[in-house]
Amino acid sequence: MRIPIIGVMLVSSLLASGPTLLGQEKSQKPDTPIEKWTGRTVMLIGAHADDDRLSHGTLALLQAQGNRVFVVTLTTGNVGTQDPKLSRTQLAEIRRNEELAALAELGIPGDHYINLGYDDGLLEFEDRKAVVENLVRLIRKLRPDVLFAWDPGKNFQRWHKSDHRAAAYLSADAARAAMWRLLFEGQITQEGLKEYMIPEYLFYNDYDYEDENIWVDISSVEGKVINAGAKYFSQFGPGWKNYNPNPSEAEVKQMKDDAQAHIRRKDGKAFEGFRYYRGLPDAIGK
Ligand SMILES: [Zn+2]
């Protein structure tokens, strides 16, 4: 007689806690809407100068609202060109200048751009421990309230191009390592840093939006996003095949039109989407 009752109770208590057990990630929302965040430290990790482009609207909003925004790029972007005249050194310099120009359009100061200097295209073959150690140092120094990163995926992962999948995993690994006092202990005993756990995450993606659970209206900063997107001459414009440091007015207009066309829209509003996650880094992929 009692068994069915216990059974019913178990089922109902499971259902009662359903949102926690089943699909916690889908239901997670920040306590304060992103559009109202202020006074926070925001850190973005990407593989290349321009990976942050997927979040430019949200970064511009956060910057304008009085948050401290830092952009960390793992590689110098010194490989991605079809222009046979460019050397690695030239390309790295171009990519740095384009990134600084784009961030300036968003209002983000140049000294908030940090490039870790790894080679483009080979990130996953770098010494992973050293990359994570460098990222952990930055996390412990900047102590971000929120981390933007390539989504490392959950449950299973689809193939994603090499630097992006490496950056996704390295960012999550660094977020996890930063909270453990005895990992990279020298940073704490010798460099005066303290362990730190990033509490909130906004994971971005470029063509698989299935896991998005939060959308930010970026209509108010659309002009900044277009101007910033138009700075990447060597990546998206005619400079991809034949780089010219002084593009014509027509080429600049074409860049702006392309940047505008890349903005995602729904019901006439410009938006960016993310997978929002809050909690222990251990469960980022659950
Ligand atoms: Zn990239």
PDB file of C-alpha atoms and ligand atoms in Angstrom:
ATOM      1  CA  MET A   1       0.000   0.000   0.000  1.00  0.00           C
ATOM      2  CA  ARG A   2       2.725   2.457   0.863  1.00  0.00           C
ATOM      3  CA  ILE A   3       4.860   1.770  -2.133  1.00  0.00           C
ATOM      4  CA  PRO A   4       2.643   3.543  -4.704  1.00  0.00           C
ATOM      5  CA  ILE A   5       2.324   6.538  -2.373  1.00  0.00           C
ATOM      6  CA  ILE A   6       6.086   6.831  -2.052  1.00  0.00           C
ATOM      7  CA  GLY A   7       6.236   6.432  -5.813  1.00  0.00           C
ATOM      8  CA  VAL A   8       3.811   9.292  -6.334  1.00  0.00           C
ATOM      9  CA  MET A   9       5.687  11.459  -3.850  1.00  0.00           C
ATOM     10  CA  LEU A  10       8.967  10.775  -5.585  1.00  0.00           C
ATOM     11  CA  VAL A  11       7.535  11.639  -8.972  1.00  0.00           C
ATOM     12  CA  SER A  12       5.933  14.827  -7.699  1.00  0.00           C
ATOM     13  CA  SER A  13       9.087  15.949  -5.887  1.00  0.00           C
ATOM     14  CA  LEU A  14      11.111  15.308  -9.032  1.00  0.00           C
ATOM     15  CA  LEU A  15       8.639  17.365 -11.018  1.00  0.00           C
ATOM     16  CA  ALA A  16       8.697  20.100  -8.388  1.00  0.00           C
ATOM     17  CA  SER A  17      12.443  20.361  -8.747  1.00  0.00           C
ATOM     18  CA  GLY A  18      12.218  19.792 -12.481  1.00  0.00           C
ATOM     19  CA  PRO A  19      13.633  23.117 -13.614  1.00  0.00           C
ATOM     20  CA  THR A  20      16.768  22.415 -11.548  1.00  0.00           C
ATOM     21  CA  LEU A  21      17.210  18.833 -12.623  1.00  0.00           C
ATOM     22  CA  LEU A  22      15.960  19.000 -16.161  1.00  0.00           C
ATOM     23  CA  GLY A  23      17.144  21.827 -18.291  1.00  0.00           C
ATOM     24  CA  GLN A  24      18.594  24.164 -15.668  1.00  0.00           C
ATOM     25  CA  GLU A  25      20.618  25.912 -18.352  1.00  0.00           C
ATOM     26  CA  LYS A  26      17.601  26.767 -20.454  1.00  0.00           C
ATOM     27  CA  SER A  27      15.847  28.460 -17.531  1.00  0.00           C
ATOM     28  CA  GLN A  28      18.847  30.372 -16.208  1.00  0.00           C
ATOM     29  CA  LYS A  29      18.529  34.130 -16.368  1.00  0.00           C
ATOM     30  CA  PRO A  30      20.629  36.861 -14.794  1.00  0.00           C
ATOM     31  CA  ASP A  31      19.106  38.530 -11.708  1.00  0.00           C
ATOM     32  CA  THR A  32      19.407  41.900 -13.445  1.00  0.00           C
ATOM     33  CA  PRO A  33      18.783  42.140 -17.217  1.00  0.00           C
ATOM     34  CA  ILE A  34      22.037  42.611 -19.139  1.00  0.00           C
ATOM     35  CA  GLU A  35      20.692  45.906 -20.513  1.00  0.00           C
ATOM     36  CA  LYS A  36      20.809  47.250 -16.933  1.00  0.00           C
ATOM     37  CA  TRP A  37      24.190  45.949 -15.817  1.00  0.00           C
ATOM     38  CA  THR A  38      26.490  48.652 -14.513  1.00  0.00           C
ATOM     39  CA  GLY A  39      29.716  48.835 -12.513  1.00  0.00           C
ATOM     40  CA  ARG A  40      30.754  45.319 -13.508  1.00  0.00           C
ATOM     41  CA  THR A  41      33.969  43.951 -14.904  1.00  0.00           C
ATOM     42  CA  VAL A  42      33.463  42.130 -18.189  1.00  0.00           C
ATOM     43  CA  MET A  43      36.083  39.937 -19.867  1.00  0.00           C
ATOM     44  CA  LEU A  44      35.851  38.389 -23.301  1.00  0.00           C
ATOM     45  CA  ILE A  45      38.209  35.670 -24.509  1.00  0.00           C
ATOM     46  CA  GLY A  46      38.463  34.964 -28.232  1.00  0.00           C
ATOM     47  CA  ALA A  47      40.916  33.219 -30.524  1.00  0.00           C
ATOM     48  CA  HIS A  48      41.229  35.979 -33.134  1.00  0.00           C
ATOM     49  CA  ALA A  49      40.912  39.707 -33.502  1.00  0.00           C
ATOM     50  CA  ASP A  50      37.279  39.841 -34.664  1.00  0.00           C
ATOM     51  CA  ASP A  51      35.902  36.917 -32.583  1.00  0.00           C
ATOM     52  CA  ASP A  52      34.555  39.598 -30.252  1.00  0.00           C
ATOM     53  CA  ARG A  53      32.559  40.900 -33.219  1.00  0.00           C
ATOM     54  CA  LEU A  54      29.791  38.428 -32.379  1.00  0.00           C
ATOM     55  CA  SER A  55      29.303  40.339 -29.103  1.00  0.00           C
ATOM     56  CA  HIS A  56      30.048  43.894 -30.227  1.00  0.00           C
ATOM     57  CA  GLY A  57      26.552  45.210 -29.578  1.00  0.00           C
ATOM     58  CA  THR A  58      26.421  43.825 -26.053  1.00  0.00           C
ATOM     59  CA  LEU A  59      29.964  45.005 -25.315  1.00  0.00           C
ATOM     60  CA  ALA A  60      29.107  48.514 -26.582  1.00  0.00           C
ATOM     61  CA  LEU A  61      26.003  48.598 -24.369  1.00  0.00           C
ATOM     62  CA  LEU A  62      27.951  47.436 -21.332  1.00  0.00           C
ATOM     63  CA  GLN A  63      30.752  49.926 -21.971  1.00  0.00           C
ATOM     64  CA  ALA A  64      28.240  52.791 -22.291  1.00  0.00           C
ATOM     65  CA  GLN A  65      26.542  51.747 -19.055  1.00  0.00           C
ATOM     66  CA  GLY A  66      29.710  52.181 -17.011  1.00  0.00           C
ATOM     67  CA  ASN A  67      31.082  48.657 -16.974  1.00  0.00           C
ATOM     68  CA  ARG A  68      34.800  47.854 -17.416  1.00  0.00           C
ATOM     69  CA  VAL A  69      35.156  45.814 -20.601  1.00  0.00           C
ATOM     70  CA  PHE A  70      38.325  43.841 -21.423  1.00  0.00           C
ATOM     71  CA  VAL A  71      38.912  41.902 -24.639  1.00  0.00           C
ATOM     72  CA  VAL A  72      41.499  39.107 -24.598  1.00  0.00           C
ATOM     73  CA  THR A  73      42.614  37.552 -27.887  1.00  0.00           C
ATOM     74  CA  LEU A  74      44.730  34.421 -27.817  1.00  0.00           C
ATOM     75  CA  THR A  75      46.326  34.580 -31.272  1.00  0.00           C
ATOM     76  CA  THR A  76      47.741  37.442 -33.284  1.00  0.00           C
ATOM     77  CA  GLY A  77      45.675  36.493 -36.344  1.00  0.00           C
ATOM     78  CA  ASN A  78      48.928  36.253 -38.309  1.00  0.00           C
ATOM     79  CA  VAL A  79      47.807  33.597 -40.807  1.00  0.00           C
ATOM     80  CA  GLY A  80      44.298  34.281 -42.103  1.00  0.00           C
ATOM     81  CA  THR A  81      44.767  36.055 -45.417  1.00  0.00           C
ATOM     82  CA  GLN A  82      44.568  35.265 -49.122  1.00  0.00           C
ATOM     83  CA  ASP A  83      46.896  38.160 -49.972  1.00  0.00           C
ATOM     84  CA  PRO A  84      50.212  36.612 -51.104  1.00  0.00           C
ATOM     85  CA  LYS A  85      52.115  39.840 -50.349  1.00  0.00           C
ATOM     86  CA  LEU A  86      51.551  39.880 -46.580  1.00  0.00           C
ATOM     87  CA  SER A  87      54.007  38.416 -44.087  1.00  0.00           C
ATOM     88  CA  ARG A  88      53.009  37.067 -40.677  1.00  0.00           C
ATOM     89  CA  THR A  89      54.503  40.096 -38.959  1.00  0.00           C
ATOM     90  CA  GLN A  90      52.636  42.526 -41.198  1.00  0.00           C
ATOM     91  CA  LEU A  91      49.378  40.665 -40.774  1.00  0.00           C
ATOM     92  CA  ALA A  92      49.692  40.544 -36.979  1.00  0.00           C
ATOM     93  CA  GLU A  93      50.239  44.298 -36.915  1.00  0.00           C
ATOM     94  CA  ILE A  94      47.282  44.931 -39.245  1.00  0.00           C
ATOM     95  CA  ARG A  95      45.016  42.718 -37.140  1.00  0.00           C
ATOM     96  CA  ARG A  96      46.053  44.518 -33.959  1.00  0.00           C
ATOM     97  CA  ASN A  97      45.352  47.930 -35.452  1.00  0.00           C
ATOM     98  CA  GLU A  98      42.006  46.821 -36.863  1.00  0.00           C
ATOM     99  CA  GLU A  99      40.980  45.418 -33.504  1.00  0.00           C
ATOM    100  CA  LEU A 100      41.976  48.588 -31.643  1.00  0.00           C
ATOM    101  CA  ALA A 101      40.075  50.690 -34.198  1.00  0.00           C
ATOM    102  CA  ALA A 102      36.977  48.488 -33.834  1.00  0.00           C
ATOM    103  CA  LEU A 103      37.092  48.614 -30.033  1.00  0.00           C
ATOM    104  CA  ALA A 104      37.496  52.406 -30.167  1.00  0.00           C
ATOM    105  CA  GLU A 105      34.200  52.569 -32.113  1.00  0.00           C
ATOM    106  CA  LEU A 106      32.589  50.650 -29.249  1.00  0.00           C
ATOM    107  CA  GLY A 107      34.110  53.041 -26.695  1.00  0.00           C
ATOM    108  CA  ILE A 108      36.472  50.394 -25.281  1.00  0.00           C
ATOM    109  CA  PRO A 109      39.910  51.825 -24.455  1.00  0.00           C
ATOM    110  CA  GLY A 110      42.971  50.404 -26.195  1.00  0.00           C
ATOM    111  CA  ASP A 111      44.636  49.388 -22.946  1.00  0.00           C
ATOM    112  CA  HIS A 112      41.697  47.055 -22.306  1.00  0.00           C
ATOM    113  CA  TYR A 113      42.782  44.964 -25.305  1.00  0.00           C
ATOM    114  CA  ILE A 114      45.126  42.147 -24.345  1.00  0.00           C
ATOM    115  CA  ASN A 115      46.703  39.872 -26.946  1.00  0.00           C
ATOM    116  CA  LEU A 116      48.508  36.748 -25.731  1.00  0.00           C
ATOM    117  CA  GLY A 117      50.517  36.456 -28.947  1.00  0.00           C
ATOM    118  CA  TYR A 118      49.960  32.837 -30.013  1.00  0.00           C
ATOM    119  CA  ASP A 119      50.128  31.865 -33.683  1.00  0.00           C
ATOM    120  CA  ASP A 120      46.899  31.887 -35.659  1.00  0.00           C
ATOM    121  CA  GLY A 121      45.634  28.465 -36.720  1.00  0.00           C
ATOM    122  CA  LEU A 122      47.710  26.423 -34.281  1.00  0.00           C
ATOM    123  CA  LEU A 123      46.185  27.266 -30.921  1.00  0.00           C
ATOM    124  CA  GLU A 124      45.312  23.716 -29.981  1.00  0.00           C
ATOM    125  CA  PHE A 125      48.911  22.613 -30.516  1.00  0.00           C
ATOM    126  CA  GLU A 126      50.279  25.148 -28.053  1.00  0.00           C
ATOM    127  CA  ASP A 127      51.308  24.096 -24.555  1.00  0.00           C
ATOM    128  CA  ARG A 128      47.805  23.995 -23.083  1.00  0.00           C
ATOM    129  CA  LYS A 129      49.034  24.266 -19.520  1.00  0.00           C
ATOM    130  CA  ALA A 130      50.890  27.480 -20.368  1.00  0.00           C
ATOM    131  CA  VAL A 131      47.874  28.975 -22.175  1.00  0.00           C
ATOM    132  CA  VAL A 132      45.581  28.141 -19.250  1.00  0.00           C
ATOM    133  CA  GLU A 133      48.135  29.539 -16.802  1.00  0.00           C
ATOM    134  CA  ASN A 134      48.231  32.822 -18.737  1.00  0.00           C
ATOM    135  CA  LEU A 135      44.437  33.035 -18.827  1.00  0.00           C
ATOM    136  CA  VAL A 136      44.165  32.160 -15.134  1.00  0.00           C
ATOM    137  CA  ARG A 137      46.589  34.972 -14.333  1.00  0.00           C
ATOM    138  CA  LEU A 138      44.392  37.435 -16.243  1.00  0.00           C
ATOM    139  CA  ILE A 139      41.215  36.132 -14.592  1.00  0.00           C
ATOM    140  CA  ARG A 140      42.790  36.458 -11.142  1.00  0.00           C
ATOM    141  CA  LYS A 141      44.010  39.980 -11.966  1.00  0.00           C
ATOM    142  CA  LEU A 142      40.874  41.360 -13.640  1.00  0.00           C
ATOM    143  CA  ARG A 143      38.381  39.350 -11.513  1.00  0.00           C
ATOM    144  CA  PRO A 144      35.565  39.587 -14.062  1.00  0.00           C
ATOM    145  CA  ASP A 145      31.938  39.425 -12.967  1.00  0.00           C
ATOM    146  CA  VAL A 146      31.116  37.895 -16.326  1.00  0.00           C
ATOM    147  CA  LEU A 147      33.115  36.013 -18.946  1.00  0.00           C
ATOM    148  CA  PHE A 148      32.240  36.025 -22.647  1.00  0.00           C
ATOM    149  CA  ALA A 149      33.770  33.029 -24.452  1.00  0.00           C
ATOM    150  CA  TRP A 150      33.244  30.645 -27.350  1.00  0.00           C
ATOM    151  CA  ASP A 151      30.677  28.132 -26.179  1.00  0.00           C
ATOM    152  CA  PRO A 152      32.526  24.930 -25.210  1.00  0.00           C
ATOM    153  CA  GLY A 153      29.288  23.037 -25.878  1.00  0.00           C
ATOM    154  CA  LYS A 154      27.160  20.916 -23.676  1.00  0.00           C
ATOM    155  CA  ASN A 155      26.368  17.212 -23.607  1.00  0.00           C
ATOM    156  CA  PHE A 156      28.170  16.678 -26.872  1.00  0.00           C
ATOM    157  CA  GLN A 157      30.103  18.971 -29.098  1.00  0.00           C
ATOM    158  CA  ARG A 158      29.870  19.549 -32.793  1.00  0.00           C
ATOM    159  CA  TRP A 159      33.031  20.095 -34.749  1.00  0.00           C
ATOM    160  CA  HIS A 160      34.080  23.714 -34.773  1.00  0.00           C
ATOM    161  CA  LYS A 161      37.107  25.196 -36.457  1.00  0.00           C
ATOM    162  CA  SER A 162      40.309  24.488 -34.634  1.00  0.00           C
ATOM    163  CA  ASP A 163      41.211  27.790 -32.932  1.00  0.00           C
ATOM    164  CA  HIS A 164      37.590  28.327 -31.904  1.00  0.00           C
ATOM    165  CA  ARG A 165      37.172  24.924 -30.309  1.00  0.00           C
ATOM    166  CA  ALA A 166      40.567  25.310 -28.627  1.00  0.00           C
ATOM    167  CA  ALA A 167      39.655  28.789 -27.340  1.00  0.00           C
ATOM    168  CA  ALA A 168      36.310  27.481 -26.051  1.00  0.00           C
ATOM    169  CA  TYR A 169      37.909  24.689 -24.038  1.00  0.00           C
ATOM    170  CA  LEU A 170      40.875  26.760 -22.871  1.00  0.00           C
ATOM    171  CA  SER A 171      38.554  29.534 -21.622  1.00  0.00           C
ATOM    172  CA  ALA A 172      36.397  27.079 -19.667  1.00  0.00           C
ATOM    173  CA  ASP A 173      39.492  25.281 -18.348  1.00  0.00           C
ATOM    174  CA  ALA A 174      40.977  28.594 -17.204  1.00  0.00           C
ATOM    175  CA  ALA A 175      37.718  29.687 -15.548  1.00  0.00           C
ATOM    176  CA  ARG A 176      37.744  26.423 -13.622  1.00  0.00           C
ATOM    177  CA  ALA A 177      41.427  26.511 -12.704  1.00  0.00           C
ATOM    178  CA  ALA A 178      41.314  30.142 -11.501  1.00  0.00           C
ATOM    179  CA  MET A 179      39.168  29.195  -8.488  1.00  0.00           C
ATOM    180  CA  TRP A 180      41.547  26.589  -7.121  1.00  0.00           C
ATOM    181  CA  ARG A 181      44.089  28.085  -4.747  1.00  0.00           C
ATOM    182  CA  LEU A 182      46.586  25.272  -5.244  1.00  0.00           C
ATOM    183  CA  LEU A 183      46.539  25.436  -9.050  1.00  0.00           C
ATOM    184  CA  PHE A 184      49.189  27.796 -10.418  1.00  0.00           C
ATOM    185  CA  GLU A 185      49.937  28.445  -6.773  1.00  0.00           C
ATOM    186  CA  GLY A 186      52.927  30.627  -7.632  1.00  0.00           C
ATOM    187  CA  GLN A 187      50.553  33.339  -8.843  1.00  0.00           C
ATOM    188  CA  ILE A 188      49.190  33.457  -5.291  1.00  0.00           C
ATOM    189  CA  THR A 189      52.349  32.959  -3.237  1.00  0.00           C
ATOM    190  CA  GLN A 190      54.699  34.959  -5.471  1.00  0.00           C
ATOM    191  CA  GLU A 191      52.616  37.422  -7.487  1.00  0.00           C
ATOM    192  CA  GLY A 192      50.145  38.597  -4.879  1.00  0.00           C
ATOM    193  CA  LEU A 193      47.075  37.348  -6.742  1.00  0.00           C
ATOM    194  CA  LYS A 194      44.119  35.571  -5.190  1.00  0.00           C
ATOM    195  CA  GLU A 195      42.043  32.647  -6.439  1.00  0.00           C
ATOM    196  CA  TYR A 196      38.812  33.719  -8.092  1.00  0.00           C
ATOM    197  CA  MET A 197      35.605  32.156  -9.345  1.00  0.00           C
ATOM    198  CA  ILE A 198      33.841  33.847 -12.253  1.00  0.00           C
ATOM    199  CA  PRO A 199      30.159  33.780 -11.326  1.00  0.00           C
ATOM    200  CA  GLU A 200      28.448  34.393 -14.695  1.00  0.00           C
ATOM    201  CA  TYR A 201      29.092  33.496 -18.336  1.00  0.00           C
ATOM    202  CA  LEU A 202      27.801  34.507 -21.745  1.00  0.00           C
ATOM    203  CA  PHE A 203      28.819  31.933 -24.322  1.00  0.00           C
ATOM    204  CA  TYR A 204      28.754  33.003 -27.950  1.00  0.00           C
ATOM    205  CA  ASN A 205      28.670  30.994 -31.142  1.00  0.00           C
ATOM    206  CA  ASP A 206      28.739  31.855 -34.806  1.00  0.00           C
ATOM    207  CA  TYR A 207      26.380  29.541 -36.639  1.00  0.00           C
ATOM    208  CA  ASP A 208      24.811  27.155 -34.181  1.00  0.00           C
ATOM    209  CA  TYR A 209      22.340  29.111 -32.072  1.00  0.00           C
ATOM    210  CA  GLU A 210      20.494  26.094 -30.683  1.00  0.00           C
ATOM    211  CA  ASP A 211      21.652  26.526 -27.091  1.00  0.00           C
ATOM    212  CA  GLU A 212      20.987  30.261 -26.819  1.00  0.00           C
ATOM    213  CA  ASN A 213      18.835  31.158 -23.855  1.00  0.00           C
ATOM    214  CA  ILE A 214      19.257  34.937 -23.697  1.00  0.00           C
ATOM    215  CA  TRP A 215      18.941  37.678 -26.287  1.00  0.00           C
ATOM    216  CA  VAL A 216      20.149  41.267 -25.972  1.00  0.00           C
ATOM    217  CA  ASP A 217      18.471  44.102 -27.873  1.00  0.00           C
ATOM    218  CA  ILE A 218      21.358  46.003 -29.451  1.00  0.00           C
ATOM    219  CA  SER A 219      19.242  48.405 -31.540  1.00  0.00           C
ATOM    220  CA  SER A 220      20.472  51.441 -29.605  1.00  0.00           C
ATOM    221  CA  VAL A 221      24.122  50.751 -30.502  1.00  0.00           C
ATOM    222  CA  GLU A 222      23.661  49.501 -34.045  1.00  0.00           C
ATOM    223  CA  GLY A 223      25.643  52.402 -35.496  1.00  0.00           C
ATOM    224  CA  LYS A 224      28.637  51.572 -33.288  1.00  0.00           C
ATOM    225  CA  VAL A 225      28.437  47.907 -34.274  1.00  0.00           C
ATOM    226  CA  ILE A 226      28.414  48.789 -37.977  1.00  0.00           C
ATOM    227  CA  ASN A 227      31.338  51.205 -37.648  1.00  0.00           C
ATOM    228  CA  ALA A 228      33.334  48.676 -35.626  1.00  0.00           C
ATOM    229  CA  GLY A 229      32.566  45.819 -38.035  1.00  0.00           C
ATOM    230  CA  ALA A 230      33.754  47.951 -40.929  1.00  0.00           C
ATOM    231  CA  LYS A 231      37.265  48.187 -39.432  1.00  0.00           C
ATOM    232  CA  TYR A 232      38.279  44.634 -40.312  1.00  0.00           C
ATOM    233  CA  PHE A 233      39.481  45.451 -43.816  1.00  0.00           C
ATOM    234  CA  SER A 234      41.945  42.575 -43.939  1.00  0.00           C
ATOM    235  CA  GLN A 235      39.308  39.994 -43.044  1.00  0.00           C
ATOM    236  CA  PHE A 236      36.016  40.859 -44.682  1.00  0.00           C
ATOM    237  CA  GLY A 237      36.639  43.391 -47.412  1.00  0.00           C
ATOM    238  CA  PRO A 238      38.675  43.512 -50.585  1.00  0.00           C
ATOM    239  CA  GLY A 239      41.733  43.419 -48.289  1.00  0.00           C
ATOM    240  CA  TRP A 240      41.141  39.706 -47.838  1.00  0.00           C
ATOM    241  CA  LYS A 241      42.800  39.095 -51.198  1.00  0.00           C
ATOM    242  CA  ASN A 242      44.592  42.359 -51.824  1.00  0.00           C
ATOM    243  CA  TYR A 243      45.246  44.399 -48.707  1.00  0.00           C
ATOM    244  CA  ASN A 244      45.332  48.164 -49.048  1.00  0.00           C
ATOM    245  CA  PRO A 245      45.831  50.240 -45.887  1.00  0.00           C
ATOM    246  CA  ASN A 246      43.828  53.115 -47.388  1.00  0.00           C
ATOM    247  CA  PRO A 247      40.516  51.760 -48.670  1.00  0.00           C
ATOM    248  CA  SER A 248      38.422  53.965 -50.930  1.00  0.00           C
ATOM    249  CA  GLU A 249      35.160  55.575 -49.806  1.00  0.00           C
ATOM    250  CA  ALA A 250      33.244  53.026 -51.865  1.00  0.00           C
ATOM    251  CA  GLU A 251      35.122  50.177 -50.156  1.00  0.00           C
ATOM    252  CA  VAL A 252      34.389  51.628 -46.707  1.00  0.00           C
ATOM    253  CA  LYS A 253      30.715  51.900 -47.622  1.00  0.00           C
ATOM    254  CA  GLN A 254      30.722  48.292 -48.791  1.00  0.00           C
ATOM    255  CA  MET A 255      32.299  47.246 -45.474  1.00  0.00           C
ATOM    256  CA  LYS A 256      29.593  49.102 -43.550  1.00  0.00           C
ATOM    257  CA  ASP A 257      26.816  47.581 -45.661  1.00  0.00           C
ATOM    258  CA  ASP A 258      28.269  44.123 -45.024  1.00  0.00           C
ATOM    259  CA  ALA A 259      28.559  44.804 -41.294  1.00  0.00           C
ATOM    260  CA  GLN A 260      24.934  45.929 -41.253  1.00  0.00           C
ATOM    261  CA  ALA A 261      23.853  42.817 -43.154  1.00  0.00           C
ATOM    262  CA  HIS A 262      25.557  40.595 -40.564  1.00  0.00           C
ATOM    263  CA  ILE A 263      23.489  41.952 -37.693  1.00  0.00           C
ATOM    264  CA  ARG A 264      20.859  39.452 -36.557  1.00  0.00           C
ATOM    265  CA  ARG A 265      17.313  40.811 -36.496  1.00  0.00           C
ATOM    266  CA  LYS A 266      13.940  39.821 -35.205  1.00  0.00           C
ATOM    267  CA  ASP A 267      10.774  41.891 -35.539  1.00  0.00           C
ATOM    268  CA  GLY A 268      12.877  44.765 -36.838  1.00  0.00           C
ATOM    269  CA  LYS A 269      15.117  44.786 -33.751  1.00  0.00           C
ATOM    270  CA  ALA A 270      18.830  44.117 -33.833  1.00  0.00           C
ATOM    271  CA  PHE A 271      19.928  41.511 -31.309  1.00  0.00           C
ATOM    272  CA  GLU A 272      22.718  39.246 -30.133  1.00  0.00           C
ATOM    273  CA  GLY A 273      22.102  35.862 -28.520  1.00  0.00           C
ATOM    274  CA  PHE A 274      24.124  33.894 -25.973  1.00  0.00           C
ATOM    275  CA  ARG A 275      24.007  30.829 -23.770  1.00  0.00           C
ATOM    276  CA  TYR A 276      23.904  32.369 -20.322  1.00  0.00           C
ATOM    277  CA  TYR A 277      25.332  30.280 -17.488  1.00  0.00           C
ATOM    278  CA  ARG A 278      25.675  31.028 -13.805  1.00  0.00           C
ATOM    279  CA  GLY A 279      27.342  28.795 -11.276  1.00  0.00           C
ATOM    280  CA  LEU A 280      30.358  26.606 -10.702  1.00  0.00           C
ATOM    281  CA  PRO A 281      32.624  26.309 -13.733  1.00  0.00           C
ATOM    282  CA  ASP A 282      32.445  22.523 -13.297  1.00  0.00           C
ATOM    283  CA  ALA A 283      28.910  22.511 -14.720  1.00  0.00           C
ATOM    284  CA  ILE A 284      29.504  24.813 -17.707  1.00  0.00           C
ATOM    285  CA  GLY A 285      28.975  21.900 -20.084  1.00  0.00           C
ATOM    286  CA  LYS A 286      26.050  20.201 -18.336  1.00  0.00           C
TER     287      LYS A 286
HETATM  288 ZN    ZN B   1      38.010  33.507 -35.170  1.00  0.00          ZN
END
